[in-house]
């Protein structure tokens, strides 16, 4: 009906399907960070404090995590498409409310709801891929979503600064509202219902909750969840600490720092591309192990260098590049394995991925400055801490030697 919008097959193949799902994966990270350059304007607009405005960031992250934890398992009982359509539409609505908010209370509430709606895109996008593809095919497409999702937080403040420069901070949310409407149209025309009725879990929300509980009783899945969550934790610690490290600590200009940041983001993209080429040829658990070890080795080397008094832009840059490169392998590998282990309830598994990542990420962001000033050493220690926890979770709980989550054709 509706001119074929409800067709069971994407009109133009999987290319546009992945494009729309990639957009849904990117829009929420953009919603989290894109308005950051407008913080001073928001403080003036609402006559409030910086801390009060920063709470709106927390509101969005909480909504983001909650939306994924709830909507993922619910989609296993209701299907994906209706929730994707509702999520995109409500994201546009609440972005508009943010743009028009008359006071901070309305703004914070709208940010919370915007996060819940935006979480639908990420959690259901992964579930759709898991429904339609398996093995190396799923790994390659999940890699594309992972690369988009991990680079969006890096690009969002840059684009947000450009938008704020053109007008008020409210323009950022107007742009997000328009983006939500475009994604709504993309879902309507190019994303099918990937979970037919006969494959859905009966029993409604109670069954959905029990599915999530059942998954959490699987040791290997919990281990991989911790690996994925700590990978995001390491990334958020790096993102929050690096501006102070390179600009305040090493005296780089914002333009030169942007080059450093962009180069490290390119490392994540290159690692994702390498993973996509190797998936299906090399065991997923082997690739995941390599990614975790690269993260730990790079940040461990940086900590040792800094403790030895070697604190230079090139050494810090190279080591952090290694950390972001390792992360670019960890995220798609762990995501693919988790969805395979939880293949009997992919929506619930996807929800757990998102919840673990963004709850840990929200906790990780302030850690580089928790002891006072944010320095190269405090940032490196925070990133290394998450890399080491990921390594412990990998070898103690996930146990890559057992081959959990490997495609049958591998």
mmCIF file of C-alpha atoms in Angstrom:
data_model
loop_
_atom_site.group_PDB
_atom_site.id
_atom_site.type_symbol
_atom_site.label_atom_id
_atom_site.label_comp_id
_atom_site.label_asym_id
_atom_site.label_seq_id
_atom_site.Cartn_x
_atom_site.Cartn_y
_atom_site.Cartn_z
ATOM 1 C CA UNK A 1 0.000 0.000 0.000
ATOM 2 C CA UNK A 2 0.995 3.689 -0.047
ATOM 3 C CA UNK A 3 2.460 3.394 -3.509
ATOM 4 C CA UNK A 4 4.423 0.280 -2.703
ATOM 5 C CA UNK A 5 6.094 1.645 0.440
ATOM 6 C CA UNK A 6 5.306 -1.533 2.326
ATOM 7 C CA UNK A 7 6.969 -3.811 -0.190
ATOM 8 C CA UNK A 8 8.781 -6.756 1.330
ATOM 9 C CA UNK A 9 11.907 -6.189 -0.772
ATOM 10 C CA UNK A 10 14.088 -3.077 -1.089
ATOM 11 C CA UNK A 11 13.422 -1.435 -4.447
ATOM 12 C CA UNK A 12 17.057 -1.039 -5.449
ATOM 13 C CA UNK A 13 18.865 -3.901 -3.737
ATOM 14 C CA UNK A 14 20.986 -3.888 -0.608
ATOM 15 C CA UNK A 15 23.067 -0.801 -1.487
ATOM 16 C CA UNK A 16 20.357 1.681 -0.600
ATOM 17 C CA UNK A 17 19.232 -0.481 2.304
ATOM 18 C CA UNK A 18 22.688 -0.206 3.883
ATOM 19 C CA UNK A 19 22.813 3.502 3.005
ATOM 20 C CA UNK A 20 19.599 4.193 4.932
ATOM 21 C CA UNK A 21 20.632 1.987 7.854
ATOM 22 C CA UNK A 22 23.991 3.779 7.881
ATOM 23 C CA UNK A 23 22.189 7.102 8.069
ATOM 24 C CA UNK A 24 20.139 5.825 10.980
ATOM 25 C CA UNK A 25 23.349 4.691 12.686
ATOM 26 C CA UNK A 26 24.928 8.131 12.252
ATOM 27 C CA UNK A 27 22.057 10.457 13.127
ATOM 28 C CA UNK A 28 21.980 9.665 16.842
ATOM 29 C CA UNK A 29 25.710 10.239 17.413
ATOM 30 C CA UNK A 30 25.257 13.491 15.518
ATOM 31 C CA UNK A 31 22.371 14.367 17.826
ATOM 32 C CA UNK A 32 24.623 13.704 20.816
ATOM 33 C CA UNK A 33 27.590 15.858 19.757
ATOM 34 C CA UNK A 34 26.608 18.171 16.922
ATOM 35 C CA UNK A 35 25.228 20.921 19.154
ATOM 36 C CA UNK A 36 28.306 21.073 21.431
ATOM 37 C CA UNK A 37 29.800 24.139 19.683
ATOM 38 C CA UNK A 38 26.562 25.985 20.507
ATOM 39 C CA UNK A 39 26.793 25.436 24.285
ATOM 40 C CA UNK A 40 27.746 29.074 25.025
ATOM 41 C CA UNK A 41 24.767 30.286 22.959
ATOM 42 C CA UNK A 42 22.405 27.896 24.761
ATOM 43 C CA UNK A 43 23.640 29.149 28.142
ATOM 44 C CA UNK A 44 22.834 32.714 27.042
ATOM 45 C CA UNK A 45 19.499 31.789 25.468
ATOM 46 C CA UNK A 46 18.151 30.094 28.586
ATOM 47 C CA UNK A 47 20.002 32.249 31.105
ATOM 48 C CA UNK A 48 21.463 29.197 32.823
ATOM 49 C CA UNK A 49 24.827 27.607 33.631
ATOM 50 C CA UNK A 50 27.217 25.534 31.566
ATOM 51 C CA UNK A 51 26.700 22.536 33.873
ATOM 52 C CA UNK A 52 22.930 22.758 33.402
ATOM 53 C CA UNK A 53 23.304 22.772 29.623
ATOM 54 C CA UNK A 54 25.740 19.849 29.748
ATOM 55 C CA UNK A 55 23.017 17.869 31.533
ATOM 56 C CA UNK A 56 21.113 17.879 28.239
ATOM 57 C CA UNK A 57 23.941 15.774 26.828
ATOM 58 C CA UNK A 58 23.484 13.266 29.631
ATOM 59 C CA UNK A 59 19.721 13.254 28.997
ATOM 60 C CA UNK A 60 20.263 12.344 25.364
ATOM 61 C CA UNK A 61 22.768 9.585 26.193
ATOM 62 C CA UNK A 62 20.405 8.067 28.772
ATOM 63 C CA UNK A 63 17.575 8.099 26.239
ATOM 64 C CA UNK A 64 19.887 6.683 23.617
ATOM 65 C CA UNK A 65 20.859 3.704 25.793
ATOM 66 C CA UNK A 66 17.317 3.145 27.098
ATOM 67 C CA UNK A 67 15.829 3.234 23.600
ATOM 68 C CA UNK A 68 18.173 0.507 22.420
ATOM 69 C CA UNK A 69 17.684 -1.677 25.484
ATOM 70 C CA UNK A 70 13.887 -1.494 25.170
ATOM 71 C CA UNK A 71 13.251 -1.328 21.437
ATOM 72 C CA UNK A 72 15.695 -4.066 20.467
ATOM 73 C CA UNK A 73 13.921 -6.921 22.260
ATOM 74 C CA UNK A 74 10.467 -5.436 21.565
ATOM 75 C CA UNK A 75 11.221 -5.593 17.843
ATOM 76 C CA UNK A 76 11.718 -9.360 18.155
ATOM 77 C CA UNK A 77 8.000 -9.591 18.939
ATOM 78 C CA UNK A 78 6.572 -6.724 16.829
ATOM 79 C CA UNK A 79 8.903 -6.666 13.830
ATOM 80 C CA UNK A 80 11.443 -4.035 12.738
ATOM 81 C CA UNK A 81 9.817 -1.823 10.126
ATOM 82 C CA UNK A 82 7.028 -0.178 12.131
ATOM 83 C CA UNK A 83 9.421 0.679 14.943
ATOM 84 C CA UNK A 84 11.959 2.091 12.476
ATOM 85 C CA UNK A 85 9.297 4.294 10.905
ATOM 86 C CA UNK A 86 8.078 5.467 14.306
ATOM 87 C CA UNK A 87 11.624 6.089 15.508
ATOM 88 C CA UNK A 88 12.566 8.211 12.493
ATOM 89 C CA UNK A 89 9.323 10.203 12.687
ATOM 90 C CA UNK A 90 9.627 10.855 16.424
ATOM 91 C CA UNK A 91 13.289 11.787 16.039
ATOM 92 C CA UNK A 92 12.227 14.510 13.605
ATOM 93 C CA UNK A 93 9.425 15.630 15.949
ATOM 94 C CA UNK A 94 11.600 15.887 19.059
ATOM 95 C CA UNK A 95 14.424 17.537 17.120
ATOM 96 C CA UNK A 96 11.874 20.194 16.146
ATOM 97 C CA UNK A 97 10.827 20.567 19.793
ATOM 98 C CA UNK A 98 14.502 21.066 20.714
ATOM 99 C CA UNK A 99 14.820 23.760 18.058
ATOM 100 C CA UNK A 100 11.746 25.598 19.362
ATOM 101 C CA UNK A 101 12.194 24.914 23.105
ATOM 102 C CA UNK A 102 11.208 27.986 25.176
ATOM 103 C CA UNK A 103 13.163 26.942 28.273
ATOM 104 C CA UNK A 104 15.750 24.457 29.512
ATOM 105 C CA UNK A 105 13.214 22.072 31.094
ATOM 106 C CA UNK A 106 11.433 21.528 27.773
ATOM 107 C CA UNK A 107 14.793 21.248 26.021
ATOM 108 C CA UNK A 108 16.073 18.550 28.426
ATOM 109 C CA UNK A 109 12.870 16.519 28.130
ATOM 110 C CA UNK A 110 12.962 16.768 24.348
ATOM 111 C CA UNK A 111 16.613 15.669 24.353
ATOM 112 C CA UNK A 112 15.711 12.594 26.402
ATOM 113 C CA UNK A 113 12.918 11.675 23.971
ATOM 114 C CA UNK A 114 15.123 12.466 20.987
ATOM 115 C CA UNK A 115 17.676 9.985 22.345
ATOM 116 C CA UNK A 116 15.070 7.234 22.769
ATOM 117 C CA UNK A 117 13.769 7.746 19.227
ATOM 118 C CA UNK A 118 17.249 7.926 17.773
ATOM 119 C CA UNK A 119 18.274 4.725 19.531
ATOM 120 C CA UNK A 120 15.742 2.880 17.373
ATOM 121 C CA UNK A 121 17.792 3.505 14.251
ATOM 122 C CA UNK A 122 20.977 1.923 15.558
ATOM 123 C CA UNK A 123 19.507 -1.054 17.387
ATOM 124 C CA UNK A 124 17.020 -1.957 14.659
ATOM 125 C CA UNK A 125 19.514 -1.339 11.859
ATOM 126 C CA UNK A 126 21.792 -4.016 13.289
ATOM 127 C CA UNK A 127 18.821 -6.338 13.742
ATOM 128 C CA UNK A 128 17.720 -5.878 10.125
ATOM 129 C CA UNK A 129 21.205 -6.827 8.911
ATOM 130 C CA UNK A 130 21.177 -9.853 11.203
ATOM 131 C CA UNK A 131 17.762 -10.874 9.829
ATOM 132 C CA UNK A 132 18.732 -10.624 6.175
ATOM 133 C CA UNK A 133 22.395 -11.706 6.082
ATOM 134 C CA UNK A 134 24.674 -14.266 7.714
ATOM 135 C CA UNK A 135 28.380 -15.029 7.873
ATOM 136 C CA UNK A 136 30.791 -12.829 5.946
ATOM 137 C CA UNK A 137 27.916 -10.984 4.256
ATOM 138 C CA UNK A 138 26.563 -9.889 7.613
ATOM 139 C CA UNK A 139 30.070 -9.025 8.840
ATOM 140 C CA UNK A 140 30.748 -6.725 5.884
ATOM 141 C CA UNK A 141 27.462 -4.857 6.256
ATOM 142 C CA UNK A 142 27.766 -4.597 10.028
ATOM 143 C CA UNK A 143 31.268 -3.233 9.476
ATOM 144 C CA UNK A 144 29.825 -0.464 7.329
ATOM 145 C CA UNK A 145 27.372 0.460 10.091
ATOM 146 C CA UNK A 146 30.115 0.262 12.724
ATOM 147 C CA UNK A 147 32.472 2.518 10.775
ATOM 148 C CA UNK A 148 29.710 5.068 10.260
ATOM 149 C CA UNK A 149 28.683 4.905 13.900
ATOM 150 C CA UNK A 150 32.245 5.295 15.193
ATOM 151 C CA UNK A 151 33.214 8.191 12.916
ATOM 152 C CA UNK A 152 29.998 10.157 13.438
ATOM 153 C CA UNK A 153 30.967 11.341 16.964
ATOM 154 C CA UNK A 154 34.241 12.596 15.510
ATOM 155 C CA UNK A 155 32.674 14.557 12.649
ATOM 156 C CA UNK A 156 29.626 15.842 14.524
ATOM 157 C CA UNK A 157 31.274 18.723 16.432
ATOM 158 C CA UNK A 158 33.050 19.900 13.272
ATOM 159 C CA UNK A 159 29.846 20.041 11.244
ATOM 160 C CA UNK A 160 27.983 21.464 14.216
ATOM 161 C CA UNK A 161 30.473 24.308 14.441
ATOM 162 C CA UNK A 162 29.870 25.112 10.786
ATOM 163 C CA UNK A 163 26.094 25.123 11.273
ATOM 164 C CA UNK A 164 26.287 27.263 14.421
ATOM 165 C CA UNK A 165 28.500 29.640 12.483
ATOM 166 C CA UNK A 166 25.671 30.149 9.995
ATOM 167 C CA UNK A 167 23.095 31.045 12.638
ATOM 168 C CA UNK A 168 21.709 30.130 16.051
ATOM 169 C CA UNK A 169 22.256 26.880 17.912
ATOM 170 C CA UNK A 170 18.621 26.163 17.115
ATOM 171 C CA UNK A 171 19.604 25.688 13.483
ATOM 172 C CA UNK A 172 21.492 22.513 14.467
ATOM 173 C CA UNK A 173 18.266 20.907 15.633
ATOM 174 C CA UNK A 174 16.422 22.128 12.556
ATOM 175 C CA UNK A 175 19.031 20.306 10.465
ATOM 176 C CA UNK A 176 18.546 17.178 12.583
ATOM 177 C CA UNK A 177 14.760 17.413 12.132
ATOM 178 C CA UNK A 178 15.112 17.584 8.348
ATOM 179 C CA UNK A 179 17.529 14.660 8.467
ATOM 180 C CA UNK A 180 14.974 12.666 10.446
ATOM 181 C CA UNK A 181 12.330 13.319 7.788
ATOM 182 C CA UNK A 182 14.709 12.224 5.020
ATOM 183 C CA UNK A 183 15.483 9.030 6.906
ATOM 184 C CA UNK A 184 11.757 8.433 7.421
ATOM 185 C CA UNK A 185 11.314 8.546 3.652
ATOM 186 C CA UNK A 186 14.336 6.284 3.177
ATOM 187 C CA UNK A 187 12.944 3.689 5.570
ATOM 188 C CA UNK A 188 9.547 3.935 3.891
ATOM 189 C CA UNK A 189 10.888 3.173 0.433
ATOM 190 C CA UNK A 190 14.036 1.091 0.914
ATOM 191 C CA UNK A 191 13.876 -0.834 4.195
ATOM 192 C CA UNK A 192 11.675 -3.950 4.161
ATOM 193 C CA UNK A 193 10.129 -5.755 7.092
ATOM 194 C CA UNK A 194 13.020 -8.127 7.675
ATOM 195 C CA UNK A 195 11.351 -10.213 10.401
ATOM 196 C CA UNK A 196 8.265 -11.981 9.041
ATOM 197 C CA UNK A 197 5.471 -12.873 11.442
ATOM 198 C CA UNK A 198 6.341 -16.569 11.614
ATOM 199 C CA UNK A 199 9.850 -15.756 12.924
ATOM 200 C CA UNK A 200 8.729 -13.353 15.656
ATOM 201 C CA UNK A 201 8.778 -14.264 19.336
ATOM 202 C CA UNK A 202 5.272 -14.623 20.767
ATOM 203 C CA UNK A 203 4.304 -13.222 24.145
ATOM 204 C CA UNK A 204 4.782 -9.468 23.743
ATOM 205 C CA UNK A 205 6.931 -7.361 26.049
ATOM 206 C CA UNK A 206 7.206 -10.046 28.743
ATOM 207 C CA UNK A 207 8.677 -12.487 26.249
ATOM 208 C CA UNK A 208 10.986 -9.757 24.977
ATOM 209 C CA UNK A 209 12.313 -9.128 28.483
ATOM 210 C CA UNK A 210 12.807 -12.838 29.082
ATOM 211 C CA UNK A 211 14.740 -13.093 25.809
ATOM 212 C CA UNK A 212 17.173 -10.442 27.021
ATOM 213 C CA UNK A 213 17.553 -12.249 30.345
ATOM 214 C CA UNK A 214 18.191 -15.507 28.529
ATOM 215 C CA UNK A 215 20.955 -13.907 26.472
ATOM 216 C CA UNK A 216 22.610 -12.458 29.561
ATOM 217 C CA UNK A 217 22.971 -15.959 30.968
ATOM 218 C CA UNK A 218 25.323 -16.850 28.105
ATOM 219 C CA UNK A 219 28.893 -16.402 29.313
ATOM 220 C CA UNK A 220 30.416 -15.880 25.891
ATOM 221 C CA UNK A 221 27.842 -13.260 24.926
ATOM 222 C CA UNK A 222 28.423 -11.299 28.144
ATOM 223 C CA UNK A 223 32.156 -11.434 27.501
ATOM 224 C CA UNK A 224 31.756 -10.049 24.012
ATOM 225 C CA UNK A 225 29.366 -7.382 25.308
ATOM 226 C CA UNK A 226 32.070 -6.218 27.717
ATOM 227 C CA UNK A 227 34.620 -6.196 24.897
ATOM 228 C CA UNK A 228 32.336 -4.075 22.712
ATOM 229 C CA UNK A 229 31.355 -1.775 25.573
ATOM 230 C CA UNK A 230 34.938 -1.239 26.708
ATOM 231 C CA UNK A 231 35.936 -0.550 23.106
ATOM 232 C CA UNK A 232 33.416 2.289 23.011
ATOM 233 C CA UNK A 233 34.573 3.360 26.481
ATOM 234 C CA UNK A 234 38.128 3.669 25.191
ATOM 235 C CA UNK A 235 36.901 5.692 22.216
ATOM 236 C CA UNK A 236 34.855 8.102 24.358
ATOM 237 C CA UNK A 237 37.767 8.588 26.765
ATOM 238 C CA UNK A 238 39.979 9.412 23.786
ATOM 239 C CA UNK A 239 37.410 11.786 22.252
ATOM 240 C CA UNK A 240 36.862 13.696 25.501
ATOM 241 C CA UNK A 241 40.533 13.876 26.453
ATOM 242 C CA UNK A 242 42.312 14.499 23.151
ATOM 243 C CA UNK A 243 41.308 18.187 22.682
ATOM 244 C CA UNK A 244 42.966 19.050 26.005
ATOM 245 C CA UNK A 245 45.985 16.833 25.284
ATOM 246 C CA UNK A 246 46.808 18.288 21.887
ATOM 247 C CA UNK A 247 45.606 21.876 22.268
ATOM 248 C CA UNK A 248 46.273 22.675 25.924
ATOM 249 C CA UNK A 249 49.115 20.214 26.495
ATOM 250 C CA UNK A 250 50.995 20.403 23.198
ATOM 251 C CA UNK A 251 49.819 23.841 22.079
ATOM 252 C CA UNK A 252 48.333 22.809 18.727
ATOM 253 C CA UNK A 253 45.918 25.177 17.038
ATOM 254 C CA UNK A 254 42.311 24.015 16.557
ATOM 255 C CA UNK A 255 43.012 23.561 12.837
ATOM 256 C CA UNK A 256 46.056 21.350 13.420
ATOM 257 C CA UNK A 257 44.218 19.416 16.131
ATOM 258 C CA UNK A 258 41.407 18.790 13.642
ATOM 259 C CA UNK A 259 44.016 17.234 11.325
ATOM 260 C CA UNK A 260 45.206 14.942 14.123
ATOM 261 C CA UNK A 261 41.650 13.969 14.942
ATOM 262 C CA UNK A 262 40.744 13.382 11.294
ATOM 263 C CA UNK A 263 43.818 11.205 10.765
ATOM 264 C CA UNK A 264 42.934 9.015 13.725
ATOM 265 C CA UNK A 265 39.340 8.798 12.502
ATOM 266 C CA UNK A 266 40.725 7.655 9.153
ATOM 267 C CA UNK A 267 42.545 4.904 11.051
ATOM 268 C CA UNK A 268 39.218 3.620 12.332
ATOM 269 C CA UNK A 269 37.782 3.661 8.812
ATOM 270 C CA UNK A 270 40.830 1.875 7.356
ATOM 271 C CA UNK A 271 40.636 -0.791 10.051
ATOM 272 C CA UNK A 272 36.971 -1.327 9.291
ATOM 273 C CA UNK A 273 37.748 -1.692 5.591
ATOM 274 C CA UNK A 274 40.495 -4.199 6.410
ATOM 275 C CA UNK A 275 38.108 -6.173 8.603
ATOM 276 C CA UNK A 276 35.517 -6.249 5.823
ATOM 277 C CA UNK A 277 38.095 -7.705 3.408
ATOM 278 C CA UNK A 278 39.315 -10.315 5.872
ATOM 279 C CA UNK A 279 35.912 -11.398 7.221
ATOM 280 C CA UNK A 280 35.131 -14.793 5.747
ATOM 281 C CA UNK A 281 38.829 -15.535 5.208
ATOM 282 C CA UNK A 282 40.070 -15.161 8.786
ATOM 283 C CA UNK A 283 38.189 -16.304 11.908
ATOM 284 C CA UNK A 284 36.176 -13.497 13.494
ATOM 285 C CA UNK A 285 37.566 -14.363 16.925
ATOM 286 C CA UNK A 286 41.102 -14.079 15.587
ATOM 287 C CA UNK A 287 40.374 -10.641 14.141
ATOM 288 C CA UNK A 288 38.762 -9.559 17.410
ATOM 289 C CA UNK A 289 41.773 -10.742 19.400
ATOM 290 C CA UNK A 290 44.108 -8.813 17.111
ATOM 291 C CA UNK A 291 42.021 -5.668 17.496
ATOM 292 C CA UNK A 292 41.978 -5.854 21.303
ATOM 293 C CA UNK A 293 45.724 -6.536 21.473
ATOM 294 C CA UNK A 294 46.503 -3.637 19.131
ATOM 295 C CA UNK A 295 44.450 -1.290 21.329
ATOM 296 C CA UNK A 296 46.163 -2.498 24.493
ATOM 297 C CA UNK A 297 49.671 -2.476 22.997
ATOM 298 C CA UNK A 298 49.337 1.014 21.501
ATOM 299 C CA UNK A 299 47.982 2.647 24.655
ATOM 300 C CA UNK A 300 50.282 0.623 26.921
ATOM 301 C CA UNK A 301 53.262 1.851 24.912
ATOM 302 C CA UNK A 302 52.010 5.431 25.234
ATOM 303 C CA UNK A 303 51.674 5.142 29.016
ATOM 304 C CA UNK A 304 55.212 3.751 29.315
ATOM 305 C CA UNK A 305 56.620 6.514 27.099
ATOM 306 C CA UNK A 306 54.880 9.230 29.109
ATOM 307 C CA UNK A 307 56.055 7.744 32.418
ATOM 308 C CA UNK A 308 59.592 7.720 30.992
ATOM 309 C CA UNK A 309 59.297 11.422 30.199
ATOM 310 C CA UNK A 310 58.822 11.029 26.453
ATOM 311 C CA UNK A 311 55.879 13.342 25.724
ATOM 312 C CA UNK A 312 55.825 14.594 22.140
ATOM 313 C CA UNK A 313 53.159 15.192 19.530
ATOM 314 C CA UNK A 314 54.447 12.473 17.141
ATOM 315 C CA UNK A 315 54.692 9.704 19.766
ATOM 316 C CA UNK A 316 51.317 10.502 21.316
ATOM 317 C CA UNK A 317 49.687 10.838 17.903
ATOM 318 C CA UNK A 318 51.101 7.541 16.607
ATOM 319 C CA UNK A 319 50.093 5.602 19.713
ATOM 320 C CA UNK A 320 46.553 7.008 19.723
ATOM 321 C CA UNK A 321 46.307 6.238 16.007
ATOM 322 C CA UNK A 322 47.135 2.638 16.894
ATOM 323 C CA UNK A 323 44.390 2.648 19.532
ATOM 324 C CA UNK A 324 41.753 3.960 17.123
ATOM 325 C CA UNK A 325 42.909 1.496 14.460
ATOM 326 C CA UNK A 326 42.480 -1.393 16.889
ATOM 327 C CA UNK A 327 39.046 -0.085 17.844
ATOM 328 C CA UNK A 328 38.078 -0.116 14.162
ATOM 329 C CA UNK A 329 38.532 -3.897 14.212
ATOM 330 C CA UNK A 330 37.086 -4.545 17.660
ATOM 331 C CA UNK A 331 33.699 -2.933 17.065
ATOM 332 C CA UNK A 332 32.566 -4.767 13.888
ATOM 333 C CA UNK A 333 34.082 -8.071 15.044
ATOM 334 C CA UNK A 334 32.420 -8.022 18.464
ATOM 335 C CA UNK A 335 29.108 -6.819 17.010
ATOM 336 C CA UNK A 336 29.039 -9.613 14.425
ATOM 337 C CA UNK A 337 29.885 -12.270 17.002
ATOM 338 C CA UNK A 338 27.299 -11.048 19.530
ATOM 339 C CA UNK A 339 24.541 -11.058 16.920
ATOM 340 C CA UNK A 340 25.540 -14.569 15.881
ATOM 341 C CA UNK A 341 25.559 -15.893 19.468
ATOM 342 C CA UNK A 342 22.201 -14.204 20.089
ATOM 343 C CA UNK A 343 20.793 -15.177 16.718
ATOM 344 C CA UNK A 344 17.604 -16.548 18.273
ATOM 345 C CA UNK A 345 16.734 -13.011 19.459
ATOM 346 C CA UNK A 346 18.736 -10.556 17.329
ATOM 347 C CA UNK A 347 16.735 -7.527 18.411
ATOM 348 C CA UNK A 348 17.455 -8.235 22.070
ATOM 349 C CA UNK A 349 21.116 -8.900 21.270
ATOM 350 C CA UNK A 350 21.360 -5.643 19.352
ATOM 351 C CA UNK A 351 19.715 -3.798 22.224
ATOM 352 C CA UNK A 352 22.255 -5.205 24.652
ATOM 353 C CA UNK A 353 25.084 -4.067 22.389
ATOM 354 C CA UNK A 354 23.777 -0.512 22.292
ATOM 355 C CA UNK A 355 22.979 -0.389 25.991
ATOM 356 C CA UNK A 356 26.410 -1.688 27.009
ATOM 357 C CA UNK A 357 28.262 0.609 24.634
ATOM 358 C CA UNK A 358 26.554 3.854 25.497
ATOM 359 C CA UNK A 359 26.241 3.297 29.236
ATOM 360 C CA UNK A 360 29.950 2.515 29.432
ATOM 361 C CA UNK A 361 30.720 5.325 26.989
ATOM 362 C CA UNK A 362 28.800 7.856 29.074
ATOM 363 C CA UNK A 363 30.743 6.769 32.158
ATOM 364 C CA UNK A 364 34.056 6.886 30.285
ATOM 365 C CA UNK A 365 33.842 10.411 28.881
ATOM 366 C CA UNK A 366 34.719 12.299 32.110
ATOM 367 C CA UNK A 367 37.456 9.895 33.255
ATOM 368 C CA UNK A 368 40.484 11.623 31.625
ATOM 369 C CA UNK A 369 39.815 14.672 33.805
ATOM 370 C CA UNK A 370 38.524 12.867 36.895
ATOM 371 C CA UNK A 371 41.702 13.521 38.905
ATOM 372 C CA UNK A 372 41.947 17.189 37.932
ATOM 373 C CA UNK A 373 43.576 18.490 34.767
ATOM 374 C CA UNK A 374 43.213 16.404 31.622
ATOM 375 C CA UNK A 375 46.716 15.452 30.477
ATOM 376 C CA UNK A 376 48.253 13.074 27.975
ATOM 377 C CA UNK A 377 48.983 10.616 30.796
ATOM 378 C CA UNK A 378 45.495 10.763 32.344
ATOM 379 C CA UNK A 379 43.913 10.232 28.923
ATOM 380 C CA UNK A 380 46.274 7.385 28.021
ATOM 381 C CA UNK A 381 45.657 5.671 31.373
ATOM 382 C CA UNK A 382 41.869 5.926 30.899
ATOM 383 C CA UNK A 383 42.034 4.478 27.383
ATOM 384 C CA UNK A 384 44.455 1.752 28.482
ATOM 385 C CA UNK A 385 42.183 0.825 31.377
ATOM 386 C CA UNK A 386 39.307 0.086 29.046
ATOM 387 C CA UNK A 387 41.574 -1.795 26.638
ATOM 388 C CA UNK A 388 42.831 -4.006 29.477
ATOM 389 C CA UNK A 389 39.324 -4.718 30.772
ATOM 390 C CA UNK A 390 38.349 -5.629 27.201
ATOM 391 C CA UNK A 391 41.311 -8.022 27.031
ATOM 392 C CA UNK A 392 40.380 -9.685 30.338
ATOM 393 C CA UNK A 393 36.753 -10.039 29.236
ATOM 394 C CA UNK A 394 37.901 -11.495 25.921
ATOM 395 C CA UNK A 395 40.149 -14.202 27.341
ATOM 396 C CA UNK A 396 38.264 -15.019 30.565
ATOM 397 C CA UNK A 397 34.620 -14.825 29.425
ATOM 398 C CA UNK A 398 34.446 -14.675 25.619
ATOM 399 C CA UNK A 399 37.245 -17.240 25.146
ATOM 400 C CA UNK A 400 38.072 -16.746 21.454
ATOM 401 C CA UNK A 401 39.569 -20.239 21.206
ATOM 402 C CA UNK A 402 36.080 -21.710 21.550
ATOM 403 C CA UNK A 403 35.021 -20.138 18.249
ATOM 404 C CA UNK A 404 31.749 -18.704 19.538
ATOM 405 C CA UNK A 405 29.807 -16.759 16.907
ATOM 406 C CA UNK A 406 31.798 -18.046 13.945
ATOM 407 C CA UNK A 407 29.740 -18.520 10.759
ATOM 408 C CA UNK A 408 29.203 -22.157 9.843
ATOM 409 C CA UNK A 409 30.947 -21.670 6.523
ATOM 410 C CA UNK A 410 34.103 -20.286 8.175
#
